[in-house]
PDB file of C-alpha atoms in Angstrom:
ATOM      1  CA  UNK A  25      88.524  92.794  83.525  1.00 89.00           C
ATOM      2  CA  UNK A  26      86.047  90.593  82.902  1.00 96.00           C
ATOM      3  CA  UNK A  27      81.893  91.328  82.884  1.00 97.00           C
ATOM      4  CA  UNK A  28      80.239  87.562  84.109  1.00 94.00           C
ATOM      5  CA  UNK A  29      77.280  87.079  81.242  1.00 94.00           C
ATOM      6  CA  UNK A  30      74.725  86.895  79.939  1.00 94.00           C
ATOM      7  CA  UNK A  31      73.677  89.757  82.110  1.00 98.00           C
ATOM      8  CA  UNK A  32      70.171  91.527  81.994  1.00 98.00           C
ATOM      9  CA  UNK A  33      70.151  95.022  83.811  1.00 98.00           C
ATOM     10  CA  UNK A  34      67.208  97.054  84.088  1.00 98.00           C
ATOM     11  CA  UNK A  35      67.323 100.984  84.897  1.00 98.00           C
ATOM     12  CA  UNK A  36      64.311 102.573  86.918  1.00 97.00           C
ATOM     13  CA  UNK A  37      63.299 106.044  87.894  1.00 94.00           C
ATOM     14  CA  UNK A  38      60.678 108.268  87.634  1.00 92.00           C
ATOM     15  CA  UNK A  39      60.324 110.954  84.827  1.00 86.00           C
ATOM     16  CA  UNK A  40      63.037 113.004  85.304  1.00 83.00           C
ATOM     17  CA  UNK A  41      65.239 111.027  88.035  1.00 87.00           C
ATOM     18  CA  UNK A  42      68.115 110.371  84.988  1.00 89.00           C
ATOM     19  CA  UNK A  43      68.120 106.980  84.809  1.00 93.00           C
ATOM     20  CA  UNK A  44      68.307 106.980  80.912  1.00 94.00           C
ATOM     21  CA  UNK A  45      71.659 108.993  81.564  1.00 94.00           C
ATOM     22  CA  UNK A  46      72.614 106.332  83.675  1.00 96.00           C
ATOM     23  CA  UNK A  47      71.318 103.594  81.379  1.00 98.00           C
ATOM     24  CA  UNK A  48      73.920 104.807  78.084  1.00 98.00           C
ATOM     25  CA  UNK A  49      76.650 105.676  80.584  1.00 98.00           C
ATOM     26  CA  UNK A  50      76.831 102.128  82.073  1.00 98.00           C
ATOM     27  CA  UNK A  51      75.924 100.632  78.398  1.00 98.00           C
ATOM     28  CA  UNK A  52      79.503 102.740  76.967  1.00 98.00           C
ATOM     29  CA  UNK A  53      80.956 101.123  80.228  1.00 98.00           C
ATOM     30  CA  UNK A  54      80.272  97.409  79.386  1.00 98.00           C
ATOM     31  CA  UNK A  55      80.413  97.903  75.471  1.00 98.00           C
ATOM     32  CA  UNK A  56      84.149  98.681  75.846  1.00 97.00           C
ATOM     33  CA  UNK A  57      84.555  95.402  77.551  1.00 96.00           C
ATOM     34  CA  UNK A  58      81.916  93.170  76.018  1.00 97.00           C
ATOM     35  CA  UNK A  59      79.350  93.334  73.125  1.00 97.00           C
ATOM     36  CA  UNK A  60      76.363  95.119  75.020  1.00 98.00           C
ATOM     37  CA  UNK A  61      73.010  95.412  73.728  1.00 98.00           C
ATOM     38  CA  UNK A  62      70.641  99.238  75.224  1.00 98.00           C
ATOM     39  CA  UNK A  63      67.158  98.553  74.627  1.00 98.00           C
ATOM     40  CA  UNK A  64      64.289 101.098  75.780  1.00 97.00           C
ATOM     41  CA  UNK A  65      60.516 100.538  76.341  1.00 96.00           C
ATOM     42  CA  UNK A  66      57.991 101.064  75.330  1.00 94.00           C
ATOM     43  CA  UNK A  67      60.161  99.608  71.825  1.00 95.00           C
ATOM     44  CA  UNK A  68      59.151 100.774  68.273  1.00 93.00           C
ATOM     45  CA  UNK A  69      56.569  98.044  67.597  1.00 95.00           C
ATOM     46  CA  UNK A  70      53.457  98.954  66.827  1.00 96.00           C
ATOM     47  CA  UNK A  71      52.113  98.365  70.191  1.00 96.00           C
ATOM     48  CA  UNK A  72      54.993 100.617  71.532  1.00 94.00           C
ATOM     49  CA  UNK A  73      54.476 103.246  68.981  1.00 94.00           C
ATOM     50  CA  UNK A  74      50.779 103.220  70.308  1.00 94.00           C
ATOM     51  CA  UNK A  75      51.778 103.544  73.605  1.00 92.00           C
ATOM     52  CA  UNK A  76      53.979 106.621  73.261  1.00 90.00           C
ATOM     53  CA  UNK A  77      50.737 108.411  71.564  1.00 90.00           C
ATOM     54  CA  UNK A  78      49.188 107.593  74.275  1.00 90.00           C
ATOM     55  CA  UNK A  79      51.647 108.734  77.242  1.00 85.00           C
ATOM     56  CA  UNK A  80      51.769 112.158  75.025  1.00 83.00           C
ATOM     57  CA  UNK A  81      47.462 112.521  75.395  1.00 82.00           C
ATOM     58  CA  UNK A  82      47.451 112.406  71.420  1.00 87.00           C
ATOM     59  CA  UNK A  83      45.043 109.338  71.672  1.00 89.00           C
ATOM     60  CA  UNK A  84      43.021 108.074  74.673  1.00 87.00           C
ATOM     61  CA  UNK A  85      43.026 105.118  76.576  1.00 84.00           C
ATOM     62  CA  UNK A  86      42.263 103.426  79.852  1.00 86.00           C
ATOM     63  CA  UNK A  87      44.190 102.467  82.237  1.00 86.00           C
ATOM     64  CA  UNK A  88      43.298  98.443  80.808  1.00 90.00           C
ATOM     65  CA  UNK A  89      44.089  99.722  78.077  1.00 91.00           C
ATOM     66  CA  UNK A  90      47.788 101.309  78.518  1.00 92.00           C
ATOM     67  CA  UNK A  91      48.515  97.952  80.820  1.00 94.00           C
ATOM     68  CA  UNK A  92      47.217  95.373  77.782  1.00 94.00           C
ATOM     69  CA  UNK A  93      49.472  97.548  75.599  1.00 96.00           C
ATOM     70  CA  UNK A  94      52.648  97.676  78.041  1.00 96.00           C
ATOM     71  CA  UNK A  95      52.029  93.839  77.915  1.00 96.00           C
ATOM     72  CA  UNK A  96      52.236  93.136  74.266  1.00 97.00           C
ATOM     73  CA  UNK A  97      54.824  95.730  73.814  1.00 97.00           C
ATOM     74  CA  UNK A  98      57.307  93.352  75.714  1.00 98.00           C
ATOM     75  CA  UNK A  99      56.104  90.392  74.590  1.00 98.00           C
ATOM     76  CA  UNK A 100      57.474  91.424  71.235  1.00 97.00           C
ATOM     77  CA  UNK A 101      60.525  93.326  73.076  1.00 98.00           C
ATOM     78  CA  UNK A 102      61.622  89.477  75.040  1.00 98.00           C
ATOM     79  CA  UNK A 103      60.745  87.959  72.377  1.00 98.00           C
ATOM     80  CA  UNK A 104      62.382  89.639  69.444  1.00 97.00           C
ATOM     81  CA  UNK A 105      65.246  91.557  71.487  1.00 98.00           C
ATOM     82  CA  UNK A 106      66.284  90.497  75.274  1.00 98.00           C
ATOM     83  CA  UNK A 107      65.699  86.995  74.798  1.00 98.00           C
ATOM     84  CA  UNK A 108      67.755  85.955  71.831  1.00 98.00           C
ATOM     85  CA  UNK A 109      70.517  88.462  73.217  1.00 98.00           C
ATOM     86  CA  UNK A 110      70.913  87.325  76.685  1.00 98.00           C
ATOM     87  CA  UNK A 111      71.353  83.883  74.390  1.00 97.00           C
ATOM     88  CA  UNK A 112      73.888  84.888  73.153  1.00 97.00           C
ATOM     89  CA  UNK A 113      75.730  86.197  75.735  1.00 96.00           C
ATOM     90  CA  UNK A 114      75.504  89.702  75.071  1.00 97.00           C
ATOM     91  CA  UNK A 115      75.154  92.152  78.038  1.00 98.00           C
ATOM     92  CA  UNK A 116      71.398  93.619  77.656  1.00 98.00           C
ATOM     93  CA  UNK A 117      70.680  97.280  79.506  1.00 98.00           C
ATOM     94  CA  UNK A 118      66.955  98.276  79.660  1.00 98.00           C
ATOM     95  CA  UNK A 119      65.697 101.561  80.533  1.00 98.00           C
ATOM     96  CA  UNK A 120      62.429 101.410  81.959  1.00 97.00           C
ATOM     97  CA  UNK A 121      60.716  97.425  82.044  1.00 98.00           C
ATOM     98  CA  UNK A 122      57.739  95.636  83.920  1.00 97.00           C
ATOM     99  CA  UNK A 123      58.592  97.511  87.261  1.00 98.00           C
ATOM    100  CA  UNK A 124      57.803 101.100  85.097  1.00 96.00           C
ATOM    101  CA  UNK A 125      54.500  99.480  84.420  1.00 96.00           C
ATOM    102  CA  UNK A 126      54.049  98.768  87.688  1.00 97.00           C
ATOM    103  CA  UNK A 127      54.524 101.675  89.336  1.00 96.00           C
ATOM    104  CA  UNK A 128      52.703 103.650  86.389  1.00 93.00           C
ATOM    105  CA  UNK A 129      50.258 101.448  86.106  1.00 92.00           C
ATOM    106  CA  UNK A 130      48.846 100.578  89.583  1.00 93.00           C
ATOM    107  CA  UNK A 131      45.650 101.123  90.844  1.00 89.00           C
ATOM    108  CA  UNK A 132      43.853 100.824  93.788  1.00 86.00           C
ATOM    109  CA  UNK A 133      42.734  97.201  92.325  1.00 89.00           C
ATOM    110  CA  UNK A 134      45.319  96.102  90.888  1.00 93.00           C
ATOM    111  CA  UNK A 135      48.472  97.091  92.965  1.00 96.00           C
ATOM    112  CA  UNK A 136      52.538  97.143  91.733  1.00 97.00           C
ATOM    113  CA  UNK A 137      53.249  93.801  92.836  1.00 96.00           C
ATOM    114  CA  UNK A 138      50.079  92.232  91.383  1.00 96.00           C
ATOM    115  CA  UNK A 139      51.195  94.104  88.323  1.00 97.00           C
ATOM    116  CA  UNK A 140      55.210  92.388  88.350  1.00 97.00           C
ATOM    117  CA  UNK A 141      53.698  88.645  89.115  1.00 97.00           C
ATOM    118  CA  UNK A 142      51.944  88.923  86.128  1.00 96.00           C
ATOM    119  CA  UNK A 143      54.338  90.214  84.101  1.00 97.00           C
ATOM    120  CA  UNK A 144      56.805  87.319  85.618  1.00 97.00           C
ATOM    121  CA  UNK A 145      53.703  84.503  85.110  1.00 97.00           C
ATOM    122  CA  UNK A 146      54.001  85.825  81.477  1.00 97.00           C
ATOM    123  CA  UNK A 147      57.899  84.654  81.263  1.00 97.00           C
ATOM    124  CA  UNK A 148      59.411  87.371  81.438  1.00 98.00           C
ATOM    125  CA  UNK A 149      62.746  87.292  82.489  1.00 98.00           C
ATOM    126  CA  UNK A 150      63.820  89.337  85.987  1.00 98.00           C
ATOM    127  CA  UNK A 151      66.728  90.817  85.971  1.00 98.00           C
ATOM    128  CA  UNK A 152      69.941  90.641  87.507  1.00 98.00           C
ATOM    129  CA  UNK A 153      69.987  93.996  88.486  1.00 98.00           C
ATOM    130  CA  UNK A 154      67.377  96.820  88.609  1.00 98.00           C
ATOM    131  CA  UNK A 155      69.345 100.147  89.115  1.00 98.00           C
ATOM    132  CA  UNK A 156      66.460 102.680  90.842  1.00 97.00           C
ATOM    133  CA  UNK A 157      67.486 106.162  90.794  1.00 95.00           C
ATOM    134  CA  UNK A 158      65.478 107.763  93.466  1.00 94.00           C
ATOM    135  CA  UNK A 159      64.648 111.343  92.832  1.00 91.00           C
ATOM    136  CA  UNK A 160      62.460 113.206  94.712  1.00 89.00           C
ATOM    137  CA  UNK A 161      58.983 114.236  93.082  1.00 85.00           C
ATOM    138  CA  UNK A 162      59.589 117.932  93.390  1.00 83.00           C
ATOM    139  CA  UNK A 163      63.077 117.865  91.619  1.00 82.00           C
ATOM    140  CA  UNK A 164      62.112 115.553  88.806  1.00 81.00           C
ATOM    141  CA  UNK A 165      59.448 117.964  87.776  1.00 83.00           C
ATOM    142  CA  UNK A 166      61.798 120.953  87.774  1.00 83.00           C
ATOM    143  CA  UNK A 167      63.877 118.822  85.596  1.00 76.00           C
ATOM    144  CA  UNK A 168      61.060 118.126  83.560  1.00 75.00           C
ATOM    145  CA  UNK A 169      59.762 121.206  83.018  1.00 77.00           C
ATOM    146  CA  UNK A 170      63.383 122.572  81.788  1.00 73.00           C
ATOM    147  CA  UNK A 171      63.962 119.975  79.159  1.00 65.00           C
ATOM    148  CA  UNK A 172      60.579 119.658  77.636  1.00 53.00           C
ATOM    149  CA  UNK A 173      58.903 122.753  77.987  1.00 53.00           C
ATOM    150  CA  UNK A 174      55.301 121.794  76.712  1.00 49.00           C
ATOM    151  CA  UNK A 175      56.067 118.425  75.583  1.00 53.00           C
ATOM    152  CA  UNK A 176      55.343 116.613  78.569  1.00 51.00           C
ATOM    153  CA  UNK A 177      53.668 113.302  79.503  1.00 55.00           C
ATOM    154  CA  UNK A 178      50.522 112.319  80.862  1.00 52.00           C
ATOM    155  CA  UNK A 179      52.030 111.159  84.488  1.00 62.00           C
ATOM    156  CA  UNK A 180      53.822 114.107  84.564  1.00 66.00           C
ATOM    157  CA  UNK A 181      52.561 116.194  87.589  1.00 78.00           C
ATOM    158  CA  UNK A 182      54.132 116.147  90.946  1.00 85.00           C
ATOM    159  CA  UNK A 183      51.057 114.610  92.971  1.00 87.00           C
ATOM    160  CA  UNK A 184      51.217 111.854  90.107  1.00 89.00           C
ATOM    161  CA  UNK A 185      55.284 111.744  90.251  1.00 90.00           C
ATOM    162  CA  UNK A 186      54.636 111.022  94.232  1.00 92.00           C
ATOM    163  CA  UNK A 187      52.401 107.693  94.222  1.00 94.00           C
ATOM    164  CA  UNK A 188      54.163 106.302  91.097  1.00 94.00           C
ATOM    165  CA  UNK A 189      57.668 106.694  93.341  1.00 95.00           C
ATOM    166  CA  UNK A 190      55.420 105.511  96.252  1.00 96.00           C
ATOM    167  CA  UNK A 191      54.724 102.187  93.931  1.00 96.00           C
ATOM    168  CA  UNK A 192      58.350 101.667  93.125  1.00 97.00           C
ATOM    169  CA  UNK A 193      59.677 101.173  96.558  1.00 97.00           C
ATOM    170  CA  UNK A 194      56.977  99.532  97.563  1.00 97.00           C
ATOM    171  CA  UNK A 195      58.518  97.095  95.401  1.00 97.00           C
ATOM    172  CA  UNK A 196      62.208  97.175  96.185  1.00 97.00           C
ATOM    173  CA  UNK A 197      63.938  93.557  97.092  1.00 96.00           C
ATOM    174  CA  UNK A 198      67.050  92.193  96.693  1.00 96.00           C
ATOM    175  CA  UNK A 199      67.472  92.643  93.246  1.00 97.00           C
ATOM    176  CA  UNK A 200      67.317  96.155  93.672  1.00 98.00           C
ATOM    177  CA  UNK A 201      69.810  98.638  94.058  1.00 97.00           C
ATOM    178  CA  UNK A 202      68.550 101.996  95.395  1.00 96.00           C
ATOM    179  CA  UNK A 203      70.981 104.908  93.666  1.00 93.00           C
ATOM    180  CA  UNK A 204      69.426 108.654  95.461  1.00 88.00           C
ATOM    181  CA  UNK A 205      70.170 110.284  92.910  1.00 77.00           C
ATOM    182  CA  UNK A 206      69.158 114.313  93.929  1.00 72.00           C
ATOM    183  CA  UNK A 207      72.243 115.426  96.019  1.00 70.00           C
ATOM    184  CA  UNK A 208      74.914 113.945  93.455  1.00 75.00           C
ATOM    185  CA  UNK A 209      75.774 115.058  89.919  1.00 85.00           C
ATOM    186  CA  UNK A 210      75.413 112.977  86.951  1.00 88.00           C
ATOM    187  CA  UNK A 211      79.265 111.875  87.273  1.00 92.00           C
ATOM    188  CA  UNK A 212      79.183 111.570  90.942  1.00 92.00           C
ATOM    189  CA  UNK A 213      75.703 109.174  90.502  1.00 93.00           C
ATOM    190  CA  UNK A 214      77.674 106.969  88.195  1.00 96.00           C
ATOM    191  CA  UNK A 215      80.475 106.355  90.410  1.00 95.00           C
ATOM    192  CA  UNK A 216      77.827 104.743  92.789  1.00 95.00           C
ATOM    193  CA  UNK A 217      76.229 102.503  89.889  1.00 97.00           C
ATOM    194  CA  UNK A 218      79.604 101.636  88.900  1.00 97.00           C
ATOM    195  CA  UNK A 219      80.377 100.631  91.861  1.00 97.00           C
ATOM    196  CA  UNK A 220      77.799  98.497  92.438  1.00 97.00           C
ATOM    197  CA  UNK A 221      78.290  96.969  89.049  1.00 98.00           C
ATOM    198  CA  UNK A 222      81.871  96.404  89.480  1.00 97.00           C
ATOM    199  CA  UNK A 223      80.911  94.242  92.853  1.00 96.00           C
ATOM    200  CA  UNK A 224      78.407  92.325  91.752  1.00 97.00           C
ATOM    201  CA  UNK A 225      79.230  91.154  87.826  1.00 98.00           C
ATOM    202  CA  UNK A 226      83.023  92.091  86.931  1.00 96.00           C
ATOM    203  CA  UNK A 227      85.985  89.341  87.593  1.00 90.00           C
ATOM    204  CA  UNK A 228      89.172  90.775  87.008  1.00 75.00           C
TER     205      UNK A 228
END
C-alpha cells in the first residue's frame, strides 16, 4: 500500500462537527504508511496565539482585524510548516485552513469566496482534499456545550453555527468531499473518509 505524495489534506467543520477527530484518526492512518506531518490553525505564532485570545473574547477585535490576523497566521504556517513539508514529500493534514476563515469570516461585504481568492492570490497552496464534516447547527452546539462547559468561543451560538455552515457549502467544489457526519459514529464517519482517501491517493 502505497499513499501517492506529497499530499496536502485539509479537514473542515464547524465547532463541534468532529473534524479534529477525524483529522488525528486519518493522520495515525497515513503515519503508519508514510512520514505524515498534523498541523492545526490558527498555529502557535504570535499572530496565532493572538488569535485564539481573541476567538475566547479575552481581547477584542474586528472583524478586519481577526481576518488580517488569520492572514499572517498562515503566512508563517505555509511558510514555516506546509510548504517545506509538502517539499519534502511528507503527507501534511490540516485541521481547519483558509476555507475556516472563510466561512468564519464572511460578511455581507466581503463574502466566503472573496475571502478563499484572496487567500489563493496570496500563494497559498489548495489542497488536494478538503474533508467537510457536515453537522447540523443544533447538534454541534449540544456537543459543544458538553465538552466545554463555559469555555466556549465567540462563534459559538447556534444562529452563528447556521450562516458560518451556510458559508461553507456555499463553497463546496470538486475538491471537496462532503462527510454528514450527525447520523454516524465517530468509527462509522471514518470508514467514509477512509474510503474516500483510499480512492483517491493510495496505490497498492
Amino acid at each position: 500500500m502505497i499513499i501517492k505524495t506529497p499530499l496536502f489534506i485539509v479537514f473542515e467543520g464547524i465547532d463541534g462537527a468532529g473534524k479534529s477527530t477525524q483529522a488525528l484518526r486519518l493522520y495515525n492512518f497515513c503515519n503508519a504508511i508514510t512520514p505524515t506531518a498534523l498541523l492545526q490553525e490558527p498555529t502557535q505564532s504570535k499572530h496565532g496565539q493572538t488569535l485564539r485570545k481573541m476567538l475566547k473574547g479575552e481581547i477584542q477585535g474586528t472583524t478586519e482585524e481577526l481576518l488580517d490576523l488569520f492572514i499572517k497566521d498562515r503566512e508563517y504556517d505555509v511558510e514555516h510548516n506546509i510548504q517545506p513539508l509538502l517539499q519534502k514529500g511528507i503527507v501534511v493534514i490540516v485541521d481547519r485552513y483558509f476555507y475556516s476563515t472563510a466561512a468564519y469570516q464572511a460578511t455581507d461585504i466581503v463574502t466566503p469566496d472573496v475571502i478563499v481568492t484572496m487567500n489563493i492570490n496570496k500563494g497559498f497552496p489548495v489542497p488536494n482534499r478538503v474533508y467537510f464534516i457536515d453537522v447540523e447547527p443544533s447538534v454541534a452546539l449540544k456537543r459543544i456545550q458538553n465538552r466545554s462547559g463555559n469555555n466556549r468561543e465567540i462563534f459559538e451560538s447556534l444562529h452563528i453555527l447556521e450562516k458560518i455552515r451556510k458559508n461553507y457549502l456555499s463553497l463546496v467544489n470538486d475538491t471537496f468531499a462532503v462527510i454528514k457526519g450527525y447520523n454516524y459514529d465517530e468509527e462509522t464517519l471514518f470508514k467514509y473518509v477512509l474510503h474516500d482517501f483510499t480512492q483517491h491517493f493510495i496505490t497498492e
